[in-house]
Tab-separated table of C-alpha atoms in Angstrom:
chain	number	residue	atom	x	y	z
A	501	MET	CA	-50.873	22.929	130.336
A	502	ASN	CA	-51.732	25.959	128.268
A	503	ASP	CA	-49.850	25.440	125.015
A	504	LEU	CA	-49.153	29.124	124.390
A	505	ALA	CA	-47.842	29.630	127.919
A	506	LEU	CA	-45.590	26.610	127.565
A	507	HIS	CA	-44.184	27.864	124.277
A	508	VAL	CA	-43.570	31.327	125.718
A	509	PHE	CA	-41.808	29.779	128.709
A	510	LEU	CA	-39.656	27.580	126.473
A	511	PHE	CA	-38.781	30.566	124.328
A	512	LEU	CA	-37.847	32.764	127.302
A	513	PHE	CA	-35.826	29.979	128.926
A	514	SER	CA	-33.904	28.923	125.834
A	515	THR	CA	-33.183	32.494	124.752
A	516	ALA	CA	-31.977	33.355	128.265
A	517	ILE	CA	-29.394	30.591	127.965
A	518	ILE	CA	-28.399	31.550	124.431
A	519	VAL	CA	-27.946	35.189	125.467
A	520	ALA	CA	-26.069	34.182	128.645
A	521	VAL	CA	-23.582	32.126	126.645
A	522	SER	CA	-23.196	34.920	124.103
A	523	CYS	CA	-22.396	37.311	126.974
A	524	MET	CA	-19.745	34.902	128.274
A	525	PHE	CA	-18.295	34.682	124.786
A	526	ALA	CA	-18.263	38.450	124.319
A	527	GLU	CA	-16.797	39.371	127.704
A	528	ALA	CA	-14.018	37.494	129.446
A	529	GLU	CA	-14.633	39.285	132.715
A	530	ASP	CA	-17.599	37.930	134.699
A	531	ALA	CA	-18.876	41.251	136.049
A	532	ARG	CA	-18.951	42.833	132.595
A	533	ALA	CA	-20.577	39.760	131.082
A	534	LEU	CA	-23.280	39.851	133.755
A	535	LYS	CA	-23.833	43.532	133.107
A	536	LEU	CA	-24.330	42.862	129.403
A	537	PHE	CA	-27.066	40.300	129.964
A	538	PRO	CA	-30.212	42.385	130.741
A	539	LYS	CA	-29.882	44.700	127.755
A	540	ARG	CA	-29.049	41.900	125.348
A	541	TYR	CA	-31.866	39.718	126.621
A	542	PHE	CA	-34.382	42.544	126.430
A	543	THR	CA	-33.280	43.402	122.890
A	544	PHE	CA	-33.442	39.750	121.821
A	545	VAL	CA	-36.944	39.272	123.227
A	546	VAL	CA	-38.305	42.547	121.842
A	547	ILE	CA	-36.950	41.915	118.349
A	548	SER	CA	-38.215	38.326	118.433
A	549	ALA	CA	-41.655	39.585	119.512
A	550	ALA	CA	-41.633	42.086	116.645
A	551	VAL	CA	-40.748	39.334	114.159
A	552	ALA	CA	-43.508	37.129	115.603
A	553	ALA	CA	-45.996	40.005	115.290
A	554	VAL	CA	-45.053	40.609	111.651
A	555	MET	CA	-45.403	36.887	110.912
A	556	LEU	CA	-48.842	36.769	112.543
A	557	VAL	CA	-50.021	39.831	110.639
A	558	ALA	CA	-48.696	38.367	107.387
A	559	GLU	CA	-50.375	35.048	108.120
A	560	HIS	CA	-53.733	36.635	108.863
A	561	THR	CA	-53.699	39.011	105.910
A	562	LEU	CA	-51.772	37.307	103.103
A	563	ALA	CA	-51.831	33.628	103.926
A	564	SER	CA	-55.156	33.190	105.648
A	565	VAL	CA	-57.302	30.401	104.254
A	566	SER	CA	-60.261	30.963	106.559
B	999	MET	CA	-2.169	19.042	108.387
B	1000	THR	CA	-3.812	17.711	111.540
B	1001	TRP	CA	-7.199	17.970	109.874
B	1002	LEU	CA	-6.067	15.529	107.182
B	1003	VAL	CA	-3.880	13.306	109.350
B	1004	PRO	CA	-4.208	13.358	113.152
B	1005	GLY	CA	-0.871	14.360	114.637
B	1006	GLY	CA	0.328	15.823	111.340
B	1007	GLY	CA	0.617	19.323	112.769
B	1008	HIS	CA	2.627	18.171	115.763
B	1009	PHE	CA	4.830	16.060	113.477
B	1010	TYR	CA	5.541	19.155	111.428
B	1011	LEU	CA	6.390	21.060	114.612
B	1012	GLY	CA	8.779	18.321	115.705
B	1013	ASN	CA	6.639	17.146	118.630
B	1014	LEU	CA	6.753	13.495	117.653
B	1015	ARG	CA	5.410	12.123	120.932
B	1016	THR	CA	2.164	14.078	120.791
B	1017	ALA	CA	1.907	13.363	117.059
B	1018	ALA	CA	2.202	9.625	117.610
B	1019	ILE	CA	-0.212	9.551	120.568
B	1020	GLY	CA	-2.717	11.733	118.713
B	1021	PHE	CA	-2.563	9.589	115.590
B	1022	VAL	CA	-2.911	6.270	117.401
B	1023	VAL	CA	-5.708	7.387	119.748
B	1024	ILE	CA	-7.797	9.246	117.170
B	1025	GLN	CA	-7.422	6.811	114.308
B	1026	GLY	CA	-7.821	3.914	116.733
B	1027	LEU	CA	-11.133	5.334	117.944
B	1028	TYR	CA	-12.256	5.922	114.384
B	1029	LEU	CA	-11.276	2.431	113.239
B	1030	LEU	CA	-12.989	0.822	116.213
B	1031	GLY	CA	-16.083	2.898	115.492
B	1032	VAL	CA	-16.089	1.792	111.848
B	1033	ILE	CA	-15.756	-1.851	112.881
B	1034	LEU	CA	-18.588	-1.625	115.422
B	1035	SER	CA	-20.907	0.270	113.091
B	1036	GLY	CA	-19.990	-1.776	110.027
B	1037	GLY	CA	-19.049	1.503	108.340
B	1038	MET	CA	-22.774	2.212	107.935
B	1039	PHE	CA	-23.062	5.663	109.460
B	1040	LEU	CA	-23.976	7.319	106.154
B	1041	GLU	CA	-26.604	4.647	105.505
B	1042	ILE	CA	-28.584	6.213	108.340
B	1043	LEU	CA	-29.451	9.046	105.968
B	1044	PRO	CA	-32.643	8.630	103.931
B	1045	PRO	CA	-32.044	8.454	100.164
B	1046	GLU	CA	-33.206	12.027	99.530
B	1047	MET	CA	-30.509	13.370	101.864
B	1048	ARG	CA	-27.601	11.457	100.378
B	1049	GLY	CA	-25.967	14.351	98.598
B	1050	ARG	CA	-22.335	14.801	97.644
B	1051	PHE	CA	-21.579	16.821	100.754
B	1052	ALA	CA	-23.770	14.879	103.187
B	1053	ALA	CA	-20.731	13.719	105.150
B	1054	ALA	CA	-19.308	17.235	105.416
B	1055	LEU	CA	-21.846	18.237	108.075
B	1056	THR	CA	-20.971	15.401	110.427
B	1057	PRO	CA	-18.591	15.510	113.387
B	1058	GLU	CA	-16.521	12.886	111.567
B	1059	ALA	CA	-15.497	15.683	109.182
B	1060	GLY	CA	-13.134	16.845	111.930
B	1061	ASN	CA	-10.988	13.854	110.955
B	1062	LEU	CA	-11.097	14.549	107.250
B	1063	GLY	CA	-8.550	12.039	106.001
B	1064	ALA	CA	-10.250	9.149	107.749
B	1065	LEU	CA	-13.673	10.342	106.628
B	1066	ILE	CA	-12.596	10.482	102.977
B	1067	VAL	CA	-11.259	6.929	103.172
B	1068	HIS	CA	-14.415	5.853	105.005
B	1069	VAL	CA	-16.733	7.370	102.399
B	1070	LYS	CA	-14.728	5.875	99.542
B	1071	ALA	CA	-14.766	2.436	101.163
B	1072	TYR	CA	-18.370	2.312	102.340
B	1073	GLY	CA	-20.255	5.244	100.789
B	1074	PHE	CA	-24.007	5.042	101.275
B	1075	GLY	CA	-24.019	1.253	101.174
B	1076	GLU	CA	-25.910	-1.043	98.865
B	1077	ARG	CA	-29.048	-0.102	96.957
B	1078	VAL	CA	-31.110	-2.349	99.174
B	1079	PRO	CA	-31.395	-1.212	102.820
B	1080	ARG	CA	-29.866	-3.601	105.331
B	1081	PRO	CA	-30.176	-3.831	109.113
B	1082	PHE	CA	-27.721	-1.953	111.294
B	1083	PRO	CA	-25.302	-4.040	113.361
B	1084	ALA	CA	-25.760	-4.223	117.136
B	1085	GLY	CA	-22.798	-1.899	117.688
B	1086	ILE	CA	-24.066	0.925	115.468
B	1087	HIS	CA	-24.755	3.342	118.329
B	1088	LEU	CA	-21.428	2.881	120.090
B	1089	GLY	CA	-19.671	2.827	116.744
B	1090	VAL	CA	-20.997	6.189	115.596
B	1091	ILE	CA	-20.229	7.692	119.011
B	1092	LEU	CA	-16.606	6.616	118.546
B	1093	THR	CA	-16.268	7.896	114.978
B	1094	ALA	CA	-17.888	11.213	115.948
B	1095	SER	CA	-15.652	11.508	119.002
B	1096	ALA	CA	-12.586	10.882	116.861
B	1097	GLY	CA	-13.594	13.759	114.592
B	1098	ILE	CA	-14.070	16.192	117.445
B	1099	LEU	CA	-10.914	15.090	119.259
B	1100	ASN	CA	-8.970	15.694	116.056
B	1101	LEU	CA	-10.283	19.254	115.878
B	1102	LEU	CA	-9.143	19.774	119.474
B	1103	LEU	CA	-5.732	18.323	118.599
B	1104	ALA	CA	-5.559	20.746	115.672
B	1105	SER	CA	-6.340	23.660	117.994
B	1106	ARG	CA	-3.498	22.538	120.261
B	1107	ALA	CA	-1.124	22.322	117.283
B	1108	HIS	CA	-2.211	25.811	116.260
B	1109	PHE	CA	-1.335	27.211	119.657
B	1110	GLU	CA	1.975	25.386	119.830
B	1111	ALA	CA	2.983	26.640	116.387
B	1112	ARG	CA	2.360	30.210	117.526
B	1113	ALA	CA	4.182	29.574	120.802
B	1114	GLN	CA	7.219	28.266	118.912
B	1115	ALA	CA	7.217	31.293	116.643
B	1116	ARG	CA	7.165	33.682	119.589
B	1117	ALA	CA	9.752	31.731	121.554
B	1118	THR	CA	8.555	33.219	124.857
B	1119	ILE	CA	5.340	32.822	126.847
B	1120	GLU	CA	4.472	35.821	128.971
B	1121	GLY	CA	1.595	34.663	131.149
B	1122	ALA	CA	0.381	31.592	133.027
B	1123	ALA	CA	-2.637	29.563	131.996
B	1124	PRO	CA	-3.489	26.019	130.995
B	1125	ASN	CA	-2.608	25.063	127.438
B	1126	PRO	CA	-5.608	26.165	125.328
B	1127	GLY	CA	-5.857	22.765	123.650
B	1128	ILE	CA	-5.992	20.958	126.996
B	1129	ALA	CA	-8.499	23.433	128.448
B	1130	VAL	CA	-10.758	23.076	125.412
B	1131	LEU	CA	-10.539	19.291	125.672
B	1132	ALA	CA	-11.647	19.566	129.297
B	1133	GLY	CA	-14.537	21.781	128.194
B	1134	TRP	CA	-15.629	19.107	125.737
B	1135	LEU	CA	-15.289	16.263	128.236
B	1136	LEU	CA	-17.401	18.200	130.747
B	1137	PRO	CA	-18.922	21.604	129.893
B	1138	GLY	CA	-17.434	24.209	132.220
B	1139	ALA	CA	-14.363	22.139	133.087
B	1140	GLY	CA	-12.157	24.259	130.833
B	1141	HIS	CA	-13.217	27.413	132.665
B	1142	PHE	CA	-12.605	25.629	135.964
B	1143	MET	CA	-9.045	24.775	134.912
B	1144	GLN	CA	-8.491	28.447	134.178
B	1145	GLY	CA	-9.607	29.404	137.670
B	1146	ARG	CA	-12.895	30.910	136.471
B	1147	LYS	CA	-15.007	28.841	138.800
B	1148	ALA	CA	-18.199	30.924	138.804
B	1149	ARG	CA	-18.199	30.940	135.016
B	1150	ALA	CA	-17.535	27.196	135.002
B	1151	VAL	CA	-20.650	26.557	137.087
B	1152	ALA	CA	-22.716	28.961	134.985
B	1153	ALA	CA	-21.479	27.354	131.756
B	1154	PHE	CA	-22.313	23.870	132.937
B	1155	LEU	CA	-25.758	24.857	134.202
B	1156	CYS	CA	-26.585	26.669	130.961
B	1157	VAL	CA	-25.815	23.889	128.535
B	1158	ALA	CA	-26.746	20.978	130.805
B	1159	SER	CA	-30.157	22.440	131.636
B	1160	LEU	CA	-30.890	23.200	127.978
B	1161	PHE	CA	-29.831	19.695	126.976
B	1162	ALA	CA	-31.910	18.157	129.782
B	1163	LEU	CA	-34.955	20.201	128.808
B	1164	GLY	CA	-34.560	19.252	125.158
B	1165	THR	CA	-34.189	15.583	126.032
B	1166	PHE	CA	-37.246	15.752	128.289
B	1167	LEU	CA	-39.376	17.376	125.584
B	1168	ALA	CA	-38.179	14.942	122.930
B	1169	GLU	CA	-38.723	12.047	125.355
B	1170	GLY	CA	-35.220	10.827	124.622
B	1171	SER	CA	-35.763	10.556	120.878
B	1172	ASN	CA	-32.911	13.022	120.378
B	1173	LEU	CA	-30.461	10.502	121.846
B	1174	ASP	CA	-30.316	8.399	118.739
B	1175	ARG	CA	-28.359	9.143	115.596
B	1176	THR	CA	-30.461	6.766	113.547
B	1177	ARG	CA	-33.481	9.014	114.233
B	1178	HIS	CA	-31.964	12.497	114.048
B	1179	PHE	CA	-28.743	12.267	112.090
B	1180	TYR	CA	-27.795	15.949	111.934
B	1181	TYR	CA	-29.365	17.164	115.193
B	1182	TRP	CA	-27.502	14.379	116.951
B	1183	ALA	CA	-24.312	15.768	115.404
B	1184	GLY	CA	-24.938	19.083	117.186
B	1185	GLN	CA	-25.235	17.267	120.492
B	1186	THR	CA	-21.844	15.625	120.081
B	1187	PHE	CA	-20.215	18.920	121.055
B	1188	LEU	CA	-21.469	18.225	124.576
B	1189	GLY	CA	-19.127	15.265	124.572
B	1190	PRO	CA	-19.475	12.431	127.090
B	1191	THR	CA	-22.368	14.266	128.768
B	1192	ALA	CA	-24.555	13.550	125.757
B	1193	PHE	CA	-23.057	10.119	125.127
B	1194	LEU	CA	-23.637	9.061	128.726
B	1195	ALA	CA	-27.245	10.258	128.565
B	1196	GLU	CA	-27.673	8.230	125.375
B	1197	MET	CA	-26.236	5.085	126.923
B	1198	VAL	CA	-28.304	5.407	130.095
B	1199	HIS	CA	-31.494	6.053	128.133
B	1200	GLY	CA	-30.792	3.301	125.646
B	1201	HIS	CA	-32.545	3.186	122.287
B	1202	PRO	CA	-36.072	1.981	123.012
B	1203	LEU	CA	-38.724	1.869	120.313
B	1204	MET	CA	-40.967	4.918	120.308
B	1205	THR	CA	-44.524	3.708	120.756
B	1206	LYS	CA	-46.062	7.153	120.329
B	1207	THR	CA	-45.166	10.538	118.927
B	1208	ALA	CA	-43.675	12.913	121.490
B	1209	ALA	CA	-45.799	16.074	121.512
B	1210	TYR	CA	-42.809	18.421	121.596
B	1211	ALA	CA	-40.251	16.190	119.883
B	1212	ASP	CA	-39.243	18.797	117.291
B	1213	GLY	CA	-38.629	21.525	119.851
B	1214	GLY	CA	-36.793	19.136	122.147
B	1215	VAL	CA	-34.468	17.900	119.423
B	1216	VAL	CA	-33.645	21.473	118.421
B	1217	LEU	CA	-32.979	22.620	121.997
B	1218	ALA	CA	-30.698	19.662	122.721
B	1219	SER	CA	-28.761	20.327	119.540
B	1220	ILE	CA	-28.480	24.036	120.388
B	1221	ALA	CA	-27.014	23.062	123.770
B	1222	GLY	CA	-24.199	21.307	121.944
B	1223	MET	CA	-23.585	24.267	119.656
B	1224	LEU	CA	-23.512	26.623	122.628
B	1225	ASN	CA	-20.781	24.484	124.146
B	1226	VAL	CA	-18.720	25.263	121.047
B	1227	MET	CA	-18.977	28.948	121.966
B	1228	LEU	CA	-17.921	28.130	125.497
B	1229	MET	CA	-14.939	26.149	124.208
B	1230	LEU	CA	-13.962	29.091	122.019
B	1231	ASP	CA	-14.171	31.330	125.087
B	1232	VAL	CA	-11.869	28.922	126.941
B	1233	TYR	CA	-9.397	28.814	124.079
B	1234	GLY	CA	-9.348	32.582	123.624
B	1235	TYR	CA	-8.853	33.246	127.331
B	1236	SER	CA	-5.898	30.847	127.709
B	1237	ASP	CA	-4.387	32.056	124.464
B	1238	ALA	CA	-4.648	35.709	125.511
B	1239	ARG	CA	-3.232	35.075	128.969
B	1240	LEU	CA	-0.277	33.088	127.674
B	1241	PHE	CA	0.588	35.632	125.020
B	1242	GLY	CA	-0.173	38.651	127.211
B	1243	GLU	CA	-2.779	39.956	124.800
B	1244	PRO	CA	-6.131	41.641	125.566
B	1245	VAL	CA	-8.917	39.201	126.387
B	1246	ALA	CA	-12.238	39.261	124.540
B	1247	SER	CA	-14.183	42.344	125.468
B	1248	GLU	CA	-16.843	44.436	123.846
B	1249	ALA	CA	-15.173	47.319	125.617
B	1250	ASP	CA	-12.529	47.080	122.885
B	1251	ALA	CA	-14.751	49.297	120.800
B	1252	THR	CA	-14.663	51.973	123.479
B	1253	GLY	CA	-10.969	51.616	124.213
B	1254	GLU	CA	-11.576	50.053	127.617
B	1255	SER	CA	-10.261	46.576	126.848
B	1256	THR	CA	-8.903	44.525	129.712
B	1257	SER	CA	-5.428	43.124	129.429
B	1258	ALA	CA	-5.286	39.449	130.336
B	1259	ALA	CA	-2.532	40.217	132.808
B	1260	GLU	CA	-4.834	42.627	134.669
B	1261	MET	CA	-7.465	39.980	135.313
B	1262	GLN	CA	-7.402	38.099	138.585
B	1263	PRO	CA	-8.457	34.476	138.209
B	1264	THR	CA	-9.147	32.746	141.497
B	1265	GLY	CA	-7.618	29.335	140.794
B	1266	ASP	CA	-4.073	28.047	140.788
B	1267	LEU	CA	-2.709	28.217	137.290
B	1268	GLN	CA	0.141	26.123	136.060
B	1269	PRO	CA	3.327	27.760	134.855
B	1270	ALA	CA	3.125	28.370	131.142
B	1271	GLY	CA	6.484	26.846	130.365
B	1272	GLU	CA	5.286	23.371	131.311
B	1273	GLU	CA	2.080	23.616	129.327
B	1274	ALA	CA	3.458	25.131	126.162
B	1275	GLN	CA	4.960	21.766	125.236
């Protein structure tokens, strides 16, 4: 299997569960917790992608040994 | 008090029966675990990790008094490494379980102290300590006891699927404290679910390196930590319902918080008066 695709899948799956549990923790009412999920998940993924992008840029510019 | 001596909190509150049962069960489990493991659980750590606070990050720290005695009696063992006894795996499961059960007993004592101070219980819900214990024995069971059945199923699926995925990626190498001392500790918060998986899988020798072992070990450990959040959710919900206080809600910030009494759980809840004792 494509290694990058597998890692992206694992990341999306594990973060979905982490965000789902955080929604349950934050909201005692199921409907409200469910409503929280999409925005939180989107925010989590976007910020994680931004951090990954910064790390890649830093690696290629400051830490590259090639 | 319970943290240092299991049952100490209940003894202080005058609930001698629970204090005695808690002390005997928890210390009995711990003692049996020490006997089976030869008291060697800290000898699992490699020399470079044997710091002063190495034992503080273990589930056994939930039973602090016993852990202190254990560390003083056995420490990190002799200078020369020695083989683990045959019962090491079951032994460390028992000592870890005793630590976590003592934390749950402490949470029950905490609730009962508050209930005594208030004298009256306004709502109906399972005792938070009992519900949290159920959530440790089987993720989602605490929510189920509270009548939150959809959330119970969701909770179980979340942590069980993450744990299963982690175990699959790690090829079962996560199910062994002698391999992953601290990551294994995270898994213990899944309770018998993780222990049963470990016993079914056994502890075979790894003949090759699992390609995604690191990721798998981390995911399985995260599953255990997420169950802690779920147990906190269970505790907070029962506590709020019994005391008639607002349940956890981000709407608090906007002044739209939901009173526990306004929520409509679907299950049959026991009368609070019976559970508060």
